[in-house]
PDB file of C-alpha atoms in Angstrom:
ATOM      1  CA  UNK A  29     -66.759  10.772  54.728  1.00 43.00           C
ATOM      2  CA  UNK A  30     -67.721  12.243  58.109  1.00 46.00           C
ATOM      3  CA  UNK A  31     -70.638  14.659  58.117  1.00 46.00           C
ATOM      4  CA  UNK A  32     -70.429  18.068  59.802  1.00 42.00           C
ATOM      5  CA  UNK A  33     -72.947  17.737  62.641  1.00 42.00           C
ATOM      6  CA  UNK A  34     -72.185  21.011  64.423  1.00 42.00           C
ATOM      7  CA  UNK A  35     -75.048  22.836  62.652  1.00 41.00           C
ATOM      8  CA  UNK A  36     -77.294  19.861  61.771  1.00 43.00           C
ATOM      9  CA  UNK A  37     -80.871  20.352  63.007  1.00 43.00           C
ATOM     10  CA  UNK A  38     -81.992  17.966  65.723  1.00 42.00           C
ATOM     11  CA  UNK A  39     -85.559  16.944  66.539  1.00 46.00           C
ATOM     12  CA  UNK A  40     -87.679  20.035  67.066  1.00 44.00           C
ATOM     13  CA  UNK A  41     -85.387  22.248  64.966  1.00 42.00           C
ATOM     14  CA  UNK A  42     -82.776  22.822  67.689  1.00 43.00           C
ATOM     15  CA  UNK A  43     -79.075  22.854  66.849  1.00 43.00           C
ATOM     16  CA  UNK A  44     -76.128  21.311  68.690  1.00 43.00           C
ATOM     17  CA  UNK A  45     -74.726  24.823  69.167  1.00 44.00           C
ATOM     18  CA  UNK A  46     -77.954  25.956  70.870  1.00 47.00           C
ATOM     19  CA  UNK A  47     -77.790  22.969  73.212  1.00 48.00           C
ATOM     20  CA  UNK A  48     -74.188  23.772  74.101  1.00 45.00           C
ATOM     21  CA  UNK A  49     -75.114  27.352  75.046  1.00 47.00           C
ATOM     22  CA  UNK A  50     -78.136  26.139  77.037  1.00 49.00           C
ATOM     23  CA  UNK A  51     -75.934  23.641  78.878  1.00 47.00           C
ATOM     24  CA  UNK A  52     -73.436  26.420  79.575  1.00 47.00           C
ATOM     25  CA  UNK A  53     -76.198  28.495  81.172  1.00 49.00           C
ATOM     26  CA  UNK A  54     -77.706  25.617  83.189  1.00 51.00           C
ATOM     27  CA  UNK A  55     -74.385  24.277  84.469  1.00 48.00           C
ATOM     28  CA  UNK A  56     -72.907  27.683  85.362  1.00 50.00           C
ATOM     29  CA  UNK A  57     -70.446  28.069  82.526  1.00 56.00           C
ATOM     30  CA  UNK A  58     -70.023  31.583  81.204  1.00 83.00           C
ATOM     31  CA  UNK A  59     -67.999  32.445  84.255  1.00 90.00           C
ATOM     32  CA  UNK A  60     -64.975  34.717  84.178  1.00 93.00           C
ATOM     33  CA  UNK A  61     -62.137  33.887  86.549  1.00 94.00           C
ATOM     34  CA  UNK A  62     -59.147  35.618  88.044  1.00 96.00           C
ATOM     35  CA  UNK A  63     -56.134  34.533  86.002  1.00 95.00           C
ATOM     36  CA  UNK A  64     -53.980  34.412  89.143  1.00 96.00           C
ATOM     37  CA  UNK A  65     -56.066  32.120  91.391  1.00 95.00           C
ATOM     38  CA  UNK A  66     -58.892  30.792  89.182  1.00 94.00           C
ATOM     39  CA  UNK A  67     -61.702  32.088  91.413  1.00 95.00           C
ATOM     40  CA  UNK A  68     -64.882  33.179  89.625  1.00 94.00           C
ATOM     41  CA  UNK A  69     -65.115  36.967  89.718  1.00 95.00           C
ATOM     42  CA  UNK A  70     -67.791  37.731  87.095  1.00 94.00           C
ATOM     43  CA  UNK A  71     -70.367  36.213  84.774  1.00 91.00           C
ATOM     44  CA  UNK A  72     -70.829  37.119  81.150  1.00 88.00           C
ATOM     45  CA  UNK A  73     -74.497  37.699  82.029  1.00 88.00           C
ATOM     46  CA  UNK A  74     -73.429  40.707  84.114  1.00 91.00           C
ATOM     47  CA  UNK A  75     -71.614  42.405  81.225  1.00 92.00           C
ATOM     48  CA  UNK A  76     -72.737  46.039  80.923  1.00 90.00           C
ATOM     49  CA  UNK A  77     -71.548  48.521  78.300  1.00 89.00           C
ATOM     50  CA  UNK A  78     -70.503  51.883  79.760  1.00 85.00           C
ATOM     51  CA  UNK A  79     -69.947  54.546  77.038  1.00 83.00           C
ATOM     52  CA  UNK A  80     -66.570  56.269  76.814  1.00 75.00           C
ATOM     53  CA  UNK A  81     -66.842  60.045  77.179  1.00 73.00           C
ATOM     54  CA  UNK A  82     -63.566  60.838  78.946  1.00 71.00           C
ATOM     55  CA  UNK A  83     -60.414  62.411  77.534  1.00 71.00           C
ATOM     56  CA  UNK A  84     -58.628  59.295  78.829  1.00 72.00           C
ATOM     57  CA  UNK A  85     -60.807  56.900  76.813  1.00 74.00           C
ATOM     58  CA  UNK A  86     -58.561  55.777  73.976  1.00 81.00           C
ATOM     59  CA  UNK A  87     -60.520  53.287  71.864  1.00 88.00           C
ATOM     60  CA  UNK A  88     -63.245  50.657  71.818  1.00 89.00           C
ATOM     61  CA  UNK A  89     -63.197  47.260  70.118  1.00 88.00           C
ATOM     62  CA  UNK A  90     -65.387  44.177  69.934  1.00 89.00           C
ATOM     63  CA  UNK A  91     -64.347  40.947  71.581  1.00 87.00           C
ATOM     64  CA  UNK A  92     -65.923  37.560  72.045  1.00 85.00           C
ATOM     65  CA  UNK A  93     -66.655  36.951  75.725  1.00 83.00           C
ATOM     66  CA  UNK A  94     -67.566  33.278  75.976  1.00 82.00           C
ATOM     67  CA  UNK A  95     -70.899  33.139  74.095  1.00 81.00           C
ATOM     68  CA  UNK A  96     -71.487  36.766  73.102  1.00 83.00           C
ATOM     69  CA  UNK A  97     -69.755  39.725  71.499  1.00 87.00           C
ATOM     70  CA  UNK A  98     -69.046  42.624  73.849  1.00 91.00           C
ATOM     71  CA  UNK A  99     -67.472  46.057  73.551  1.00 92.00           C
ATOM     72  CA  UNK A 100     -64.115  46.269  75.301  1.00 93.00           C
ATOM     73  CA  UNK A 101     -62.328  49.561  75.903  1.00 92.00           C
ATOM     74  CA  UNK A 102     -58.746  50.775  75.907  1.00 92.00           C
ATOM     75  CA  UNK A 103     -58.313  53.315  78.713  1.00 91.00           C
ATOM     76  CA  UNK A 104     -55.221  55.409  79.443  1.00 90.00           C
ATOM     77  CA  UNK A 105     -54.317  56.552  82.944  1.00 88.00           C
ATOM     78  CA  UNK A 106     -52.617  59.922  83.653  1.00 87.00           C
ATOM     79  CA  UNK A 107     -49.202  58.183  83.654  1.00 90.00           C
ATOM     80  CA  UNK A 108     -49.781  57.073  80.041  1.00 90.00           C
ATOM     81  CA  UNK A 109     -50.391  53.348  80.649  1.00 93.00           C
ATOM     82  CA  UNK A 110     -53.251  51.851  78.644  1.00 93.00           C
ATOM     83  CA  UNK A 111     -55.517  49.117  80.042  1.00 94.00           C
ATOM     84  CA  UNK A 112     -58.013  47.074  78.012  1.00 94.00           C
ATOM     85  CA  UNK A 113     -61.150  46.489  80.082  1.00 94.00           C
ATOM     86  CA  UNK A 114     -64.658  45.058  79.967  1.00 94.00           C
ATOM     87  CA  UNK A 115     -67.346  46.473  82.278  1.00 94.00           C
ATOM     88  CA  UNK A 116     -69.761  44.530  84.495  1.00 94.00           C
ATOM     89  CA  UNK A 117     -72.658  45.520  86.759  1.00 92.00           C
ATOM     90  CA  UNK A 118     -71.642  42.991  89.366  1.00 89.00           C
ATOM     91  CA  UNK A 119     -68.468  41.092  90.154  1.00 92.00           C
ATOM     92  CA  UNK A 120     -66.804  39.360  93.081  1.00 94.00           C
ATOM     93  CA  UNK A 121     -64.192  41.970  93.921  1.00 95.00           C
ATOM     94  CA  UNK A 122     -62.887  43.897  96.889  1.00 94.00           C
ATOM     95  CA  UNK A 123     -62.114  47.588  96.513  1.00 93.00           C
ATOM     96  CA  UNK A 124     -60.409  50.353  98.392  1.00 91.00           C
ATOM     97  CA  UNK A 125     -61.307  54.012  98.978  1.00 94.00           C
ATOM     98  CA  UNK A 126     -62.873  55.943  96.108  1.00 94.00           C
ATOM     99  CA  UNK A 127     -61.393  58.948  94.258  1.00 94.00           C
ATOM    100  CA  UNK A 128     -63.133  61.370  91.918  1.00 91.00           C
ATOM    101  CA  UNK A 129     -60.140  62.890  90.092  1.00 90.00           C
ATOM    102  CA  UNK A 130     -58.853  61.500  86.753  1.00 88.00           C
ATOM    103  CA  UNK A 131     -61.922  59.298  86.282  1.00 88.00           C
ATOM    104  CA  UNK A 132     -62.552  57.480  83.003  1.00 87.00           C
ATOM    105  CA  UNK A 133     -66.309  57.826  83.494  1.00 86.00           C
ATOM    106  CA  UNK A 134     -67.327  61.424  84.324  1.00 84.00           C
ATOM    107  CA  UNK A 135     -69.763  61.646  87.221  1.00 86.00           C
ATOM    108  CA  UNK A 136     -68.305  58.516  88.800  1.00 89.00           C
ATOM    109  CA  UNK A 137     -65.685  57.975  91.480  1.00 94.00           C
ATOM    110  CA  UNK A 138     -63.234  55.101  91.132  1.00 94.00           C
ATOM    111  CA  UNK A 139     -61.448  52.681  93.426  1.00 96.00           C
ATOM    112  CA  UNK A 140     -58.807  50.025  92.800  1.00 96.00           C
ATOM    113  CA  UNK A 141     -60.377  46.558  92.641  1.00 97.00           C
ATOM    114  CA  UNK A 142     -58.918  43.210  93.602  1.00 97.00           C
ATOM    115  CA  UNK A 143     -60.066  39.626  93.153  1.00 97.00           C
ATOM    116  CA  UNK A 144     -62.477  38.755  95.951  1.00 95.00           C
ATOM    117  CA  UNK A 145     -60.461  35.598  96.675  1.00 96.00           C
ATOM    118  CA  UNK A 146     -56.725  36.344  96.260  1.00 97.00           C
ATOM    119  CA  UNK A 147     -56.941  40.184  96.190  1.00 97.00           C
ATOM    120  CA  UNK A 148     -54.810  40.426  93.006  1.00 97.00           C
ATOM    121  CA  UNK A 149     -55.374  43.728  91.170  1.00 97.00           C
ATOM    122  CA  UNK A 150     -58.003  43.100  88.455  1.00 97.00           C
ATOM    123  CA  UNK A 151     -59.362  46.582  87.635  1.00 97.00           C
ATOM    124  CA  UNK A 152     -61.508  49.344  89.096  1.00 96.00           C
ATOM    125  CA  UNK A 153     -64.879  49.812  90.739  1.00 96.00           C
ATOM    126  CA  UNK A 154     -66.903  52.884  89.676  1.00 94.00           C
ATOM    127  CA  UNK A 155     -69.769  54.422  91.631  1.00 92.00           C
ATOM    128  CA  UNK A 156     -71.940  57.383  90.649  1.00 91.00           C
ATOM    129  CA  UNK A 157     -71.131  60.550  92.567  1.00 90.00           C
ATOM    130  CA  UNK A 158     -74.030  61.880  94.683  1.00 86.00           C
ATOM    131  CA  UNK A 159     -76.773  63.166  92.382  1.00 72.00           C
ATOM    132  CA  UNK A 160     -75.332  61.400  89.314  1.00 63.00           C
ATOM    133  CA  UNK A 161     -76.960  57.948  89.635  1.00 53.00           C
ATOM    134  CA  UNK A 162     -79.737  58.792  87.167  1.00 48.00           C
ATOM    135  CA  UNK A 163     -77.772  60.888  84.661  1.00 46.00           C
ATOM    136  CA  UNK A 164     -75.687  59.927  81.659  1.00 42.00           C
ATOM    137  CA  UNK A 165     -73.467  62.389  79.780  1.00 40.00           C
ATOM    138  CA  UNK A 166     -74.027  60.561  76.477  1.00 38.00           C
ATOM    139  CA  UNK A 167     -77.258  58.569  76.540  1.00 36.00           C
ATOM    140  CA  UNK A 168     -77.215  58.424  72.722  1.00 36.00           C
ATOM    141  CA  UNK A 169     -74.238  56.033  72.868  1.00 37.00           C
ATOM    142  CA  UNK A 170     -76.470  52.973  73.108  1.00 37.00           C
ATOM    143  CA  UNK A 171     -76.150  52.211  76.807  1.00 39.00           C
ATOM    144  CA  UNK A 172     -76.443  53.776  80.188  1.00 39.00           C
ATOM    145  CA  UNK A 173     -73.413  55.150  82.005  1.00 45.00           C
ATOM    146  CA  UNK A 174     -73.661  52.710  84.836  1.00 44.00           C
ATOM    147  CA  UNK A 175     -76.047  50.716  86.872  1.00 49.00           C
ATOM    148  CA  UNK A 176     -77.454  52.693  89.824  1.00 55.00           C
ATOM    149  CA  UNK A 177     -74.958  50.904  92.080  1.00 67.00           C
ATOM    150  CA  UNK A 178     -71.978  51.390  89.754  1.00 85.00           C
ATOM    151  CA  UNK A 179     -69.896  49.222  87.460  1.00 92.00           C
ATOM    152  CA  UNK A 180     -66.649  47.292  87.548  1.00 96.00           C
ATOM    153  CA  UNK A 181     -64.053  47.703  84.789  1.00 95.00           C
ATOM    154  CA  UNK A 182     -62.019  44.482  84.743  1.00 96.00           C
ATOM    155  CA  UNK A 183     -58.689  44.279  82.893  1.00 96.00           C
ATOM    156  CA  UNK A 184     -58.772  41.652  80.136  1.00 94.00           C
ATOM    157  CA  UNK A 185     -55.184  40.520  80.838  1.00 94.00           C
ATOM    158  CA  UNK A 186     -56.138  39.582  84.424  1.00 96.00           C
ATOM    159  CA  UNK A 187     -59.076  37.374  83.393  1.00 94.00           C
ATOM    160  CA  UNK A 188     -59.628  33.889  82.025  1.00 92.00           C
ATOM    161  CA  UNK A 189     -62.892  32.432  80.749  1.00 82.00           C
ATOM    162  CA  UNK A 190     -64.511  29.013  80.849  1.00 62.00           C
ATOM    163  CA  UNK A 191     -65.612  28.303  77.303  1.00 55.00           C
ATOM    164  CA  UNK A 192     -68.684  26.130  76.705  1.00 46.00           C
ATOM    165  CA  UNK A 193     -67.473  22.950  75.031  1.00 44.00           C
ATOM    166  CA  UNK A 194     -69.616  21.224  72.437  1.00 43.00           C
ATOM    167  CA  UNK A 195     -69.407  17.470  72.677  1.00 43.00           C
ATOM    168  CA  UNK A 196     -71.207  15.756  69.847  1.00 42.00           C
ATOM    169  CA  UNK A 197     -71.782  12.069  69.510  1.00 43.00           C
ATOM    170  CA  UNK A 198     -73.420  12.565  66.118  1.00 42.00           C
ATOM    171  CA  UNK A 199     -73.691   9.948  63.421  1.00 44.00           C
ATOM    172  CA  UNK A 200     -70.568   7.886  62.886  1.00 45.00           C
ATOM    173  CA  UNK A 201     -69.818   7.082  59.233  1.00 43.00           C
TER     174      UNK A 201
END
């Protein structure tokens, strides 16, 4: 009978799972790509929760993003279309001119965002309006509104993730 080695302690108390996550970090896995062209546009390490305080914020839910659980958000635009997004402090995008009306994050302007490689629409870039970089309308929500330079809300349906793969050559029985 084959033993389950996925959680078996190794020398020094480490686990195979821990090694897989370490390898993912060292070798650059944990990257999020544009579903259209495959170019890397974000890293799970740049995930940043931005609290929903807008009338257009519909719901929040938890989702696994490669090696960690994150809070994703369902946001509705004025035309009634809902987008499920995850927010990042930094991503490889290009964006157009900014607008301050109908924003999902009060105190922030928004701009359409495209993949930095193929320019496919992947979400929105948000920047604090002048004088808003240090404020947060709901600091009790467990996160800040944005990084001082803004945040990017990327649409889950436009993304694909490289999953760390655990390869074990454990004991053969």
